[in-house]
């Protein structure tokens, strides 16, 4: 079946004929009046009518990675269970990275679990063991991977998944190897997952109990105990940490991406397939990307080196609108990928989870220390990585281009004040602001200085603050100037010192602290370090 139309322009005649043939093929294999929509927005997760599917394919475009139309009746090629699982796009949902096939996952697990030969040997046995006697298509491991991916994709509860396993175990022949509970399934799939670290933290955001504080029993800054005062039934105190953060190391995940042939090829898309005609279609066309290539040519000469973005914001995991609990996930985005894959869920990498109930605020840099250390290592020396597409090892490095946040989180990550008299990160100390006498609110009336020198609004008095505007546009501080200005100042840490954030602070200063990202050697040289996300800009100004 010809599928070349999937890669052509949506305005072409070939694409139009391809869409009609696809819809005809999809409905010929079902008696329902709805089929799954393979557009980039639905991703075969939602069903629509003929007209709905046709409209979506023209408006959103088709997912070009949908190479075998399994959901629409196309037969899978005869192959081993390894190849079969790769056609489904099976990946471990615990790390949300598509490694292509069960075979590739086992190869990666061999490296990561080389210190535990017994566990890896058991994994190999499960990968080769038929699901039941005489079964040639599925093994115990491939079946569990497929079922677990369906659980995550469609949001099945743990209870429903366990009941499904019990039902399937009863339906299949009595010699089947299928586990009968979610707990047993996770024990089998555990070796395919990625490691994570649980790091104890001071509840006042003063420090992490790692490195020199790994064995401390109280905070060296505020004296708060590391443990909760909880006793068990025998009146013996149980050592439960007051606060814990989860760190998911990024280096093993980056290395696992390159072990997939498809992912390794996509990670060089910006160099091999991007149209370079001066138009802005991808972050690789931006001045920030080109600055890195020009300033550090040894880094830019290797297209496999990763360009990253970081996003962090508070979420309420309990689903209500109250602000009693704020949990902060820190997500990494990889810009080497094509634009239609950059924002896919499986490529948005959760690197850290900062637990609540209170938000970290300006002390978020304390929690980001493990992540920044890995980013620093990936910039300075890199790590050895294997490229499955080119079948060769290489030295993997990365650069963090910017962060993407809403305005309050912008202030937390940049160290800049985003409220009060000096609330503009661009104007800084030159922010023009007044406090309304009766409204008790801050007003920022210096916006006329951004107009042309001969603009009539500059001379109007009555419509504004009763004065002419003669000031010029303030020049924002560069990263180098900002670092030199703040590096010698002393900043306090923790909730107890929130009101005296700066030890030698003068009134109405616009800086709360030096951003922890300045520990990265290249950070002060970047033109754009922090970005506001589009959603909040559209919400406030559209």
Short mmCIF file of C-alpha atoms in Angstrom, two decimals:
data_model
loop_
_atom_site.label_atom_id
_atom_site.label_comp_id
_atom_site.label_asym_id
_atom_site.label_seq_id
_atom_site.Cartn_x
_atom_site.Cartn_y
_atom_site.Cartn_z
CA UNK A 1 0.00 0.00 0.00
CA UNK A 2 1.43 3.38 -1.02
CA UNK A 3 2.05 5.63 2.00
CA UNK A 4 4.34 8.20 0.41
CA UNK A 5 1.50 10.76 0.56
CA UNK A 6 1.95 10.96 4.35
CA UNK A 7 5.20 12.91 3.85
CA UNK A 8 3.88 15.31 1.21
CA UNK A 9 2.31 18.75 1.49
CA UNK A 10 -1.27 18.84 2.74
CA UNK A 11 -2.09 21.13 -0.21
CA UNK A 12 -0.98 18.61 -2.81
CA UNK A 13 -3.25 16.36 -4.88
CA UNK A 14 -1.33 13.26 -3.72
CA UNK A 15 -2.12 14.06 -0.07
CA UNK A 16 -5.82 14.53 -0.90
CA UNK A 17 -6.01 11.17 -2.67
CA UNK A 18 -4.04 9.52 0.11
CA UNK A 19 -6.45 10.79 2.78
CA UNK A 20 -9.45 9.46 0.86
CA UNK A 21 -7.80 6.07 0.31
CA UNK A 22 -6.86 5.87 3.99
CA UNK A 23 -10.42 6.65 5.15
CA UNK A 24 -11.80 4.11 2.70
CA UNK A 25 -9.33 1.50 3.97
CA UNK A 26 -10.04 2.25 7.64
CA UNK A 27 -13.83 1.97 7.32
CA UNK A 28 -13.57 -1.16 5.17
CA UNK A 29 -12.13 -3.01 8.18
CA UNK A 30 -14.78 -2.03 10.71
CA UNK A 31 -18.54 -2.11 11.00
CA UNK A 32 -18.59 1.00 13.19
CA UNK A 33 -19.23 4.50 11.90
CA UNK A 34 -16.14 5.76 13.75
CA UNK A 35 -12.43 4.96 13.41
CA UNK A 36 -9.33 6.09 15.27
CA UNK A 37 -7.93 9.39 14.02
CA UNK A 38 -4.15 9.24 13.27
CA UNK A 39 -3.65 13.01 13.16
CA UNK A 40 -0.88 14.65 15.20
CA UNK A 41 -3.40 15.85 17.79
CA UNK A 42 -5.39 12.64 18.34
CA UNK A 43 -2.57 10.12 17.84
CA UNK A 44 -4.97 7.18 17.36
CA UNK A 45 -6.42 7.77 20.83
CA UNK A 46 -9.74 9.34 19.78
CA UNK A 47 -12.39 8.10 17.35
CA UNK A 48 -14.18 10.26 14.80
CA UNK A 49 -16.54 9.96 11.84
CA UNK A 50 -15.43 10.13 8.19
CA UNK A 51 -15.80 13.90 8.12
CA UNK A 52 -14.03 14.33 11.47
CA UNK A 53 -11.04 12.22 10.44
CA UNK A 54 -10.81 13.99 7.08
CA UNK A 55 -10.91 17.44 8.71
CA UNK A 56 -8.28 16.48 11.31
CA UNK A 57 -5.90 15.09 8.70
CA UNK A 58 -6.06 18.34 6.75
CA UNK A 59 -5.90 20.68 9.76
CA UNK A 60 -3.45 18.84 12.01
CA UNK A 61 -1.61 16.59 9.54
CA UNK A 62 -1.03 12.85 9.91
CA UNK A 63 1.43 11.31 12.35
CA UNK A 64 4.23 10.25 10.00
CA UNK A 65 5.58 7.75 12.53
CA UNK A 66 2.39 5.67 12.08
CA UNK A 67 4.06 3.42 9.51
CA UNK A 68 1.90 0.29 9.93
CA UNK A 69 -1.83 1.05 10.14
CA UNK A 70 -2.44 -1.57 12.82
CA UNK A 71 -5.38 0.30 14.40
CA UNK A 72 -7.12 0.38 11.02
CA UNK A 73 -6.84 -3.28 10.04
CA UNK A 74 -3.43 -3.64 8.44
CA UNK A 75 -1.71 -6.95 9.13
CA UNK A 76 1.63 -7.07 10.92
CA UNK A 77 4.54 -8.69 9.06
CA UNK A 78 5.56 -12.18 10.13
CA UNK A 79 8.56 -11.78 12.42
CA UNK A 80 9.87 -12.53 15.86
CA UNK A 81 8.33 -11.03 18.93
CA UNK A 82 11.15 -8.46 18.97
CA UNK A 83 10.15 -7.04 15.59
CA UNK A 84 6.46 -7.35 16.47
CA UNK A 85 6.88 -5.30 19.60
CA UNK A 86 8.80 -2.62 17.75
CA UNK A 87 5.92 -2.13 15.31
CA UNK A 88 3.66 -1.32 18.22
CA UNK A 89 6.13 1.37 19.30
CA UNK A 90 6.55 -0.37 22.65
CA UNK A 91 8.48 1.59 25.23
CA UNK A 92 8.83 1.44 28.97
CA UNK A 93 6.27 3.82 30.39
CA UNK A 94 8.29 4.20 33.58
CA UNK A 95 10.83 6.38 31.78
CA UNK A 96 8.61 7.54 28.84
CA UNK A 97 11.36 6.99 26.28
CA UNK A 98 10.69 5.02 23.10
CA UNK A 99 13.56 2.57 22.75
CA UNK A 100 12.03 0.90 19.70
CA UNK A 101 11.75 -2.76 20.71
CA UNK A 102 12.01 -5.17 23.59
CA UNK A 103 15.33 -6.35 22.20
CA UNK A 104 16.83 -2.86 22.43
CA UNK A 105 15.48 -2.43 25.96
CA UNK A 106 17.18 -5.65 27.02
CA UNK A 107 20.46 -4.50 25.50
CA UNK A 108 20.29 -1.25 27.45
CA UNK A 109 19.33 -3.12 30.62
CA UNK A 110 22.41 -5.30 30.12
CA UNK A 111 24.59 -2.22 30.52
CA UNK A 112 22.64 -0.75 33.42
CA UNK A 113 22.35 -4.01 35.39
CA UNK A 114 25.79 -5.48 34.67
CA UNK A 115 26.49 -5.48 38.40
CA UNK A 116 23.55 -7.83 38.95
CA UNK A 117 24.08 -10.80 36.61
CA UNK A 118 21.36 -12.81 38.35
CA UNK A 119 18.71 -10.16 37.64
CA UNK A 120 19.76 -9.84 34.01
CA UNK A 121 19.75 -13.61 33.55
CA UNK A 122 16.17 -13.71 34.85
CA UNK A 123 15.25 -10.94 32.41
CA UNK A 124 16.63 -12.96 29.50
CA UNK A 125 14.68 -16.03 30.61
CA UNK A 126 11.44 -14.00 30.67
CA UNK A 127 12.25 -12.57 27.22
CA UNK A 128 12.64 -16.05 25.70
CA UNK A 129 9.93 -17.90 27.63
CA UNK A 130 6.73 -18.39 25.54
CA UNK A 131 3.56 -16.97 27.04
CA UNK A 132 2.13 -20.50 27.10
CA UNK A 133 3.19 -23.83 25.69
CA UNK A 134 3.12 -23.71 21.91
CA UNK A 135 2.84 -19.91 21.64
CA UNK A 136 5.23 -18.63 18.97
CA UNK A 137 4.17 -14.98 18.72
CA UNK A 138 4.36 -13.68 22.29
CA UNK A 139 6.67 -14.18 25.24
CA UNK A 140 6.07 -13.38 28.88
CA UNK A 141 8.07 -10.15 28.67
CA UNK A 142 6.68 -8.85 25.37
CA UNK A 143 3.11 -9.46 26.56
CA UNK A 144 3.65 -7.58 29.80
CA UNK A 145 5.31 -4.66 28.02
CA UNK A 146 2.39 -4.37 25.62
CA UNK A 147 -0.27 -4.61 28.34
CA UNK A 148 1.50 -2.14 30.61
CA UNK A 149 1.81 0.39 27.80
CA UNK A 150 -1.93 0.12 27.18
CA UNK A 151 -2.54 0.67 30.88
CA UNK A 152 -0.60 3.94 30.86
CA UNK A 153 -1.92 5.14 27.48
CA UNK A 154 -5.58 4.77 28.43
CA UNK A 155 -5.32 5.53 32.13
CA UNK A 156 -6.36 2.17 33.55
CA UNK A 157 -6.41 2.02 37.32
CA UNK A 158 -4.16 -0.41 39.20
CA UNK A 159 -7.19 -2.40 40.35
CA UNK A 160 -8.62 -2.76 36.83
CA UNK A 161 -5.21 -3.82 35.48
CA UNK A 162 -4.84 -6.49 38.15
CA UNK A 163 -8.32 -7.81 37.38
CA UNK A 164 -7.47 -7.87 33.67
CA UNK A 165 -4.37 -9.97 34.39
CA UNK A 166 -6.42 -12.37 36.51
CA UNK A 167 -9.03 -12.70 33.76
CA UNK A 168 -6.45 -13.30 31.02
CA UNK A 169 -4.69 -15.87 33.18
CA UNK A 170 -7.95 -17.79 33.50
CA UNK A 171 -8.74 -17.54 29.77
CA UNK A 172 -5.29 -18.62 28.56
CA UNK A 173 -4.11 -22.22 28.83
CA UNK A 174 -3.22 -23.32 32.34
CA UNK A 175 0.49 -23.44 31.47
CA UNK A 176 0.66 -19.68 30.75
CA UNK A 177 3.33 -17.53 32.38
CA UNK A 178 1.22 -14.42 32.83
CA UNK A 179 1.37 -12.90 36.37
CA UNK A 180 -1.93 -12.51 38.18
CA UNK A 181 -1.39 -9.06 39.74
CA UNK A 182 0.13 -5.66 39.02
CA UNK A 183 2.68 -6.21 41.77
CA UNK A 184 4.04 -9.34 40.10
CA UNK A 185 4.07 -7.61 36.70
CA UNK A 186 6.11 -4.71 38.05
CA UNK A 187 8.64 -7.12 39.52
CA UNK A 188 9.17 -8.53 36.03
CA UNK A 189 9.29 -5.15 34.29
CA UNK A 190 11.38 -3.48 36.97
CA UNK A 191 14.67 -4.28 35.23
CA UNK A 192 13.54 -2.37 32.13
CA UNK A 193 12.83 0.83 34.04
CA UNK A 194 15.20 3.69 34.85
CA UNK A 195 16.82 4.42 38.17
CA UNK A 196 15.90 7.36 40.37
CA UNK A 197 17.22 8.90 43.56
CA UNK A 198 15.24 9.87 46.65
CA UNK A 199 17.03 12.77 48.31
CA UNK A 200 16.06 14.05 51.75
CA UNK A 201 15.63 17.81 52.07
CA UNK A 202 15.19 20.37 54.82
CA UNK A 203 11.47 21.32 55.07
CA UNK A 204 12.57 24.97 55.29
CA UNK A 205 14.32 24.77 51.90
CA UNK A 206 17.77 25.29 53.39
CA UNK A 207 19.72 22.31 52.03
CA UNK A 208 19.68 18.80 50.60
CA UNK A 209 21.04 15.95 52.68
CA UNK A 210 23.67 14.86 50.20
CA UNK A 211 27.45 15.02 49.84
CA UNK A 212 28.84 16.60 53.04
CA UNK A 213 25.37 16.61 54.65
CA UNK A 214 24.49 13.03 53.72
CA UNK A 215 24.69 11.79 57.32
CA UNK A 216 23.43 14.94 59.06
CA UNK A 217 20.44 14.56 61.37
CA UNK A 218 19.50 18.24 61.42
CA UNK A 219 19.73 21.16 59.03
CA UNK A 220 23.07 23.02 59.29
CA UNK A 221 21.30 26.30 58.43
CA UNK A 222 18.17 26.40 60.60
CA UNK A 223 18.63 23.44 62.96
CA UNK A 224 15.39 21.76 61.86
CA UNK A 225 15.37 17.99 62.36
CA UNK A 226 15.78 15.84 59.30
CA UNK A 227 13.10 13.41 60.56
CA UNK A 228 9.43 13.62 61.43
CA UNK A 229 8.47 12.91 65.02
CA UNK A 230 6.44 9.78 64.33
CA UNK A 231 6.24 6.77 66.62
CA UNK A 232 5.08 3.27 65.81
CA UNK A 233 2.82 1.07 67.94
CA UNK A 234 5.75 0.07 70.15
CA UNK A 235 6.52 3.72 70.94
CA UNK A 236 9.79 3.55 69.06
CA UNK A 237 10.55 6.53 66.89
CA UNK A 238 10.48 5.80 63.18
CA UNK A 239 12.92 7.75 61.03
CA UNK A 240 10.70 9.22 58.33
CA UNK A 241 12.22 12.15 56.41
CA UNK A 242 10.46 15.50 56.73
CA UNK A 243 10.76 16.19 53.00
CA UNK A 244 11.88 14.15 50.00
CA UNK A 245 12.61 15.04 46.38
CA UNK A 246 12.83 12.54 43.53
CA UNK A 247 15.65 12.99 41.04
CA UNK A 248 15.60 11.03 37.79
CA UNK A 249 19.18 11.22 36.42
CA UNK A 250 19.18 12.60 32.90
CA UNK A 251 22.43 11.04 31.64
CA UNK A 252 21.17 7.40 31.54
CA UNK A 253 18.01 8.60 29.77
CA UNK A 254 19.98 10.49 27.13
CA UNK A 255 22.14 7.42 26.54
CA UNK A 256 19.04 5.24 26.21
CA UNK A 257 17.62 7.56 23.55
CA UNK A 258 20.66 6.95 21.33
CA UNK A 259 20.28 3.17 21.72
CA UNK A 260 17.13 3.37 19.60
CA UNK A 261 17.91 3.50 15.88
CA UNK A 262 14.87 5.65 15.13
CA UNK A 263 15.48 8.07 18.02
CA UNK A 264 19.20 8.36 17.23
CA UNK A 265 18.33 9.30 13.64
CA UNK A 266 15.72 11.84 14.74
CA UNK A 267 18.16 13.49 17.16
CA UNK A 268 20.21 14.73 14.18
CA UNK A 269 17.19 15.93 12.17
CA UNK A 270 18.14 19.58 12.72
CA UNK A 271 21.42 18.96 10.89
CA UNK A 272 20.42 16.53 8.13
CA UNK A 273 16.84 17.33 7.13
CA UNK A 274 16.00 20.85 8.34
CA UNK A 275 15.34 23.42 5.61
CA UNK A 276 17.86 26.21 6.09
CA UNK A 277 16.39 29.19 4.21
CA UNK A 278 16.55 31.92 6.86
CA UNK A 279 12.97 31.39 8.10
CA UNK A 280 12.24 30.57 11.72
CA UNK A 281 10.65 27.11 11.90
CA UNK A 282 12.68 25.42 14.61
CA UNK A 283 14.88 26.46 17.56
CA UNK A 284 17.86 25.61 15.33
CA UNK A 285 16.95 28.71 13.28
CA UNK A 286 17.10 30.99 16.33
CA UNK A 287 19.98 33.36 17.21
CA UNK A 288 20.43 31.53 20.54
CA UNK A 289 21.22 28.26 18.76
CA UNK A 290 23.57 30.00 16.32
CA UNK A 291 25.34 31.77 19.19
CA UNK A 292 26.31 28.41 20.69
CA UNK A 293 27.60 27.21 17.30
CA UNK A 294 29.64 30.37 16.82
CA UNK A 295 31.02 30.80 20.35
CA UNK A 296 31.81 27.12 20.96
CA UNK A 297 32.51 25.61 17.51
CA UNK A 298 33.80 22.33 18.98
CA UNK A 299 30.38 21.81 20.55
CA UNK A 300 28.42 22.93 17.49
CA UNK A 301 30.39 20.72 15.12
CA UNK A 302 28.80 17.58 16.61
CA UNK A 303 25.09 17.51 15.62
CA UNK A 304 24.36 14.78 18.19
CA UNK A 305 25.13 17.15 21.08
CA UNK A 306 21.80 17.94 22.76
CA UNK A 307 20.17 21.37 23.01
CA UNK A 308 17.80 21.44 25.98
CA UNK A 309 15.14 23.58 27.62
CA UNK A 310 13.87 23.35 31.19
CA UNK A 311 10.38 24.01 32.47
CA UNK A 312 9.16 24.01 36.07
CA UNK A 313 5.87 25.01 37.64
CA UNK A 314 3.69 24.10 40.58
CA UNK A 315 0.85 21.62 40.18
CA UNK A 316 -1.79 20.35 42.55
CA UNK A 317 -1.69 16.54 42.34
CA UNK A 318 -4.98 16.19 44.18
CA UNK A 319 -7.00 17.69 41.33
CA UNK A 320 -8.77 20.55 43.11
CA UNK A 321 -8.26 24.28 42.68
CA UNK A 322 -7.06 25.01 46.21
CA UNK A 323 -3.50 26.07 46.88
CA UNK A 324 -2.99 23.94 49.98
CA UNK A 325 -0.47 21.70 48.22
CA UNK A 326 2.07 22.55 45.51
CA UNK A 327 4.24 19.88 43.89
CA UNK A 328 6.88 21.07 41.41
CA UNK A 329 7.86 18.83 38.46
CA UNK A 330 10.96 19.84 36.50
CA UNK A 331 10.72 18.80 32.84
CA UNK A 332 13.48 18.73 30.21
CA UNK A 333 12.71 19.26 26.51
CA UNK A 334 15.06 18.11 23.72
CA UNK A 335 15.25 20.49 20.74
CA UNK A 336 17.35 18.27 18.45
CA UNK A 337 14.19 16.46 17.44
CA UNK A 338 11.88 17.46 14.58
CA UNK A 339 9.27 20.06 15.60
CA UNK A 340 6.44 17.50 15.44
CA UNK A 341 8.26 15.35 18.05
CA UNK A 342 9.74 17.97 20.39
CA UNK A 343 6.53 18.32 22.39
CA UNK A 344 5.44 14.69 22.31
CA UNK A 345 4.85 13.34 25.81
CA UNK A 346 7.36 10.51 25.53
CA UNK A 347 10.15 12.98 24.67
CA UNK A 348 9.34 15.41 27.49
CA UNK A 349 11.62 14.08 30.18
CA UNK A 350 10.68 14.39 33.86
CA UNK A 351 14.01 15.04 35.58
CA UNK A 352 12.94 16.05 39.09
CA UNK A 353 9.89 16.07 41.32
CA UNK A 354 9.94 18.50 44.26
CA UNK A 355 7.30 17.50 46.78
CA UNK A 356 5.10 19.91 48.73
CA UNK A 357 3.08 20.97 50.51
CA UNK A 358 4.76 24.37 50.16
CA UNK A 359 6.34 25.59 46.95
CA UNK A 360 10.14 26.03 46.94
CA UNK A 361 9.90 29.69 45.91
CA UNK A 362 13.21 31.52 45.52
CA UNK A 363 15.05 28.57 47.10
CA UNK A 364 14.35 26.29 44.14
CA UNK A 365 18.05 26.43 43.27
CA UNK A 366 18.77 24.29 46.35
CA UNK A 367 16.70 21.46 44.87
CA UNK A 368 18.09 21.85 41.34
CA UNK A 369 21.67 21.14 42.49
CA UNK A 370 21.79 17.46 41.30
CA UNK A 371 20.38 18.40 37.90
CA UNK A 372 22.79 21.31 37.45
CA UNK A 373 25.73 19.08 38.35
CA UNK A 374 24.75 16.64 35.58
CA UNK A 375 24.28 19.51 33.10
CA UNK A 376 27.69 20.86 34.07
CA UNK A 377 29.28 17.44 33.50
CA UNK A 378 27.57 17.10 30.12
CA UNK A 379 28.97 20.48 29.06
CA UNK A 380 32.52 20.27 30.35
CA UNK A 381 33.62 16.70 29.63
CA UNK A 382 30.58 14.84 28.31
CA UNK A 383 29.87 11.13 28.65
CA UNK A 384 30.57 8.20 26.40
CA UNK A 385 27.47 7.15 24.47
CA UNK A 386 26.68 4.59 21.77
CA UNK A 387 24.85 5.70 18.61
CA UNK A 388 22.73 2.78 17.37
CA UNK A 389 21.93 4.51 14.06
CA UNK A 390 25.58 5.07 13.05
CA UNK A 391 26.75 2.05 15.06
CA UNK A 392 29.60 3.89 16.74
CA UNK A 393 30.45 5.35 20.16
CA UNK A 394 30.83 9.11 20.60
CA UNK A 395 31.21 11.71 23.35
CA UNK A 396 27.78 13.13 24.23
CA UNK A 397 27.54 16.73 25.47
CA UNK A 398 24.59 19.06 26.04
CA UNK A 399 23.73 22.72 26.58
CA UNK A 400 20.73 24.25 28.35
CA UNK A 401 19.49 27.03 26.08
CA UNK A 402 16.80 28.56 28.32
CA UNK A 403 13.96 27.94 30.75
CA UNK A 404 10.25 28.27 29.92
CA UNK A 405 7.86 29.31 32.70
CA UNK A 406 5.02 31.52 33.72
CA UNK A 407 5.90 34.87 35.31
CA UNK A 408 6.02 33.82 39.01
CA UNK A 409 8.21 30.79 38.20
CA UNK A 410 10.32 33.10 36.00
CA UNK A 411 11.18 35.04 39.15
CA UNK A 412 11.97 31.89 41.13
CA UNK A 413 14.38 30.51 38.53
CA UNK A 414 16.02 33.80 37.49
CA UNK A 415 16.37 35.27 40.99
CA UNK A 416 14.61 38.44 39.87
CA UNK A 417 11.77 40.10 41.75
CA UNK A 418 8.52 39.94 39.76
CA UNK A 419 6.33 42.02 42.07
CA UNK A 420 6.61 45.29 43.91
CA UNK A 421 8.48 48.40 42.83
CA UNK A 422 11.03 46.59 40.67
CA UNK A 423 8.87 43.94 39.02
CA UNK A 424 10.24 44.12 35.47
CA UNK A 425 13.14 41.70 34.78
CA UNK A 426 14.13 43.73 31.69
CA UNK A 427 14.09 47.22 33.18
CA UNK A 428 15.51 45.99 36.49
CA UNK A 429 16.47 48.84 38.80
CA UNK A 430 15.20 51.32 36.20
CA UNK A 431 11.59 50.10 36.49
CA UNK A 432 9.23 53.10 36.64
CA UNK A 433 6.55 52.32 39.25
CA UNK A 434 4.28 54.00 41.78
CA UNK A 435 1.92 52.73 44.48
CA UNK A 436 -1.64 53.94 44.07
CA UNK A 437 -2.71 55.86 47.16
CA UNK A 438 -6.29 54.65 47.29
CA UNK A 439 -6.17 51.43 45.25
CA UNK A 440 -3.18 50.08 47.25
CA UNK A 441 -1.84 48.56 44.04
CA UNK A 442 1.35 48.96 42.07
CA UNK A 443 1.14 50.79 38.74
CA UNK A 444 3.84 50.87 36.07
CA UNK A 445 3.53 54.04 34.01
CA UNK A 446 6.90 54.15 32.28
CA UNK A 447 5.69 52.39 29.17
CA UNK A 448 5.70 55.57 27.05
CA UNK A 449 9.49 55.65 27.00
CA UNK A 450 9.43 52.64 24.67
CA UNK A 451 7.69 54.77 21.99
CA UNK A 452 9.49 56.74 19.29
CA UNK A 453 11.07 60.00 20.42
CA UNK A 454 8.57 62.10 18.44
CA UNK A 455 5.48 60.09 19.35
CA UNK A 456 2.57 62.37 20.43
CA UNK A 457 1.82 60.25 23.52
CA UNK A 458 5.14 61.32 25.02
CA UNK A 459 3.90 64.92 25.24
CA UNK A 460 0.46 64.14 26.65
CA UNK A 461 0.08 64.78 30.38
CA UNK A 462 -3.58 64.55 31.29
CA UNK A 463 -4.12 61.10 29.84
CA UNK A 464 -1.27 59.61 31.87
CA UNK A 465 0.54 60.71 35.04
CA UNK A 466 0.49 64.48 34.48
CA UNK A 467 4.05 64.59 33.18
CA UNK A 468 5.80 64.48 29.86
CA UNK A 469 7.82 61.38 29.13
CA UNK A 470 11.40 62.29 28.23
CA UNK A 471 13.25 59.16 29.35
CA UNK A 472 14.95 56.78 26.94
CA UNK A 473 14.55 53.04 26.71
CA UNK A 474 16.43 51.33 29.56
CA UNK A 475 19.16 48.97 28.42
CA UNK A 476 18.72 45.48 29.94
CA UNK A 477 21.65 43.91 31.73
CA UNK A 478 23.56 41.22 29.88
CA UNK A 479 24.21 37.91 31.56
CA UNK A 480 27.83 38.91 32.18
CA UNK A 481 26.85 42.24 33.81
CA UNK A 482 24.20 40.53 35.91
CA UNK A 483 26.67 37.93 37.16
CA UNK A 484 29.32 40.52 38.06
CA UNK A 485 26.73 42.60 39.90
CA UNK A 486 25.36 39.76 42.04
CA UNK A 487 28.23 37.33 42.55
CA UNK A 488 29.69 39.13 45.60
CA UNK A 489 26.40 39.75 47.38
CA UNK A 490 25.35 37.50 50.26
CA UNK A 491 21.91 35.92 50.07
CA UNK A 492 20.14 34.11 52.86
CA UNK A 493 18.39 30.79 52.31
CA UNK A 494 15.33 29.08 53.71
CA UNK A 495 11.81 30.05 54.74
CA UNK A 496 12.90 31.51 58.08
CA UNK A 497 14.98 34.14 56.30
CA UNK A 498 12.37 34.92 53.65
CA UNK A 499 11.81 38.49 54.86
CA UNK A 500 15.53 39.27 54.87
CA UNK A 501 16.39 37.61 51.60
CA UNK A 502 19.41 39.83 51.07
CA UNK A 503 21.81 40.30 53.99
CA UNK A 504 23.08 43.71 52.85
CA UNK A 505 19.94 44.58 50.93
CA UNK A 506 19.06 48.13 50.01
CA UNK A 507 15.40 49.15 49.64
CA UNK A 508 13.54 48.34 46.43
CA UNK A 509 16.28 46.23 44.84
CA UNK A 510 15.11 44.02 41.99
CA UNK A 511 17.16 40.88 42.81
CA UNK A 512 16.30 38.20 45.36
CA UNK A 513 19.40 36.08 44.76
CA UNK A 514 21.89 34.91 42.14
CA UNK A 515 20.31 32.26 39.94
CA UNK A 516 21.78 28.79 40.45
CA UNK A 517 22.01 28.40 36.67
CA UNK A 518 25.04 30.69 36.69
CA UNK A 519 26.97 27.65 37.90
CA UNK A 520 26.82 26.51 34.27
CA UNK A 521 29.94 27.97 32.59
CA UNK A 522 28.04 29.16 29.51
CA UNK A 523 24.95 30.60 31.19
CA UNK A 524 26.16 34.21 31.47
CA UNK A 525 27.04 34.27 27.76
CA UNK A 526 23.55 33.34 26.52
CA UNK A 527 21.37 36.12 25.10
CA UNK A 528 18.06 34.68 26.29
CA UNK A 529 18.12 32.71 29.53
CA UNK A 530 14.48 32.70 30.65
CA UNK A 531 11.33 32.70 28.48
CA UNK A 532 7.65 33.23 29.25
CA UNK A 533 5.40 30.48 27.94
CA UNK A 534 2.95 31.26 25.16
CA UNK A 535 -0.12 30.08 27.08
CA UNK A 536 0.08 32.77 29.74
CA UNK A 537 0.95 35.50 27.25
CA UNK A 538 -2.10 34.65 25.13
CA UNK A 539 -4.30 34.42 28.21
CA UNK A 540 -3.28 37.83 29.52
CA UNK A 541 -2.93 39.86 26.33
CA UNK A 542 -4.80 38.14 23.51
#
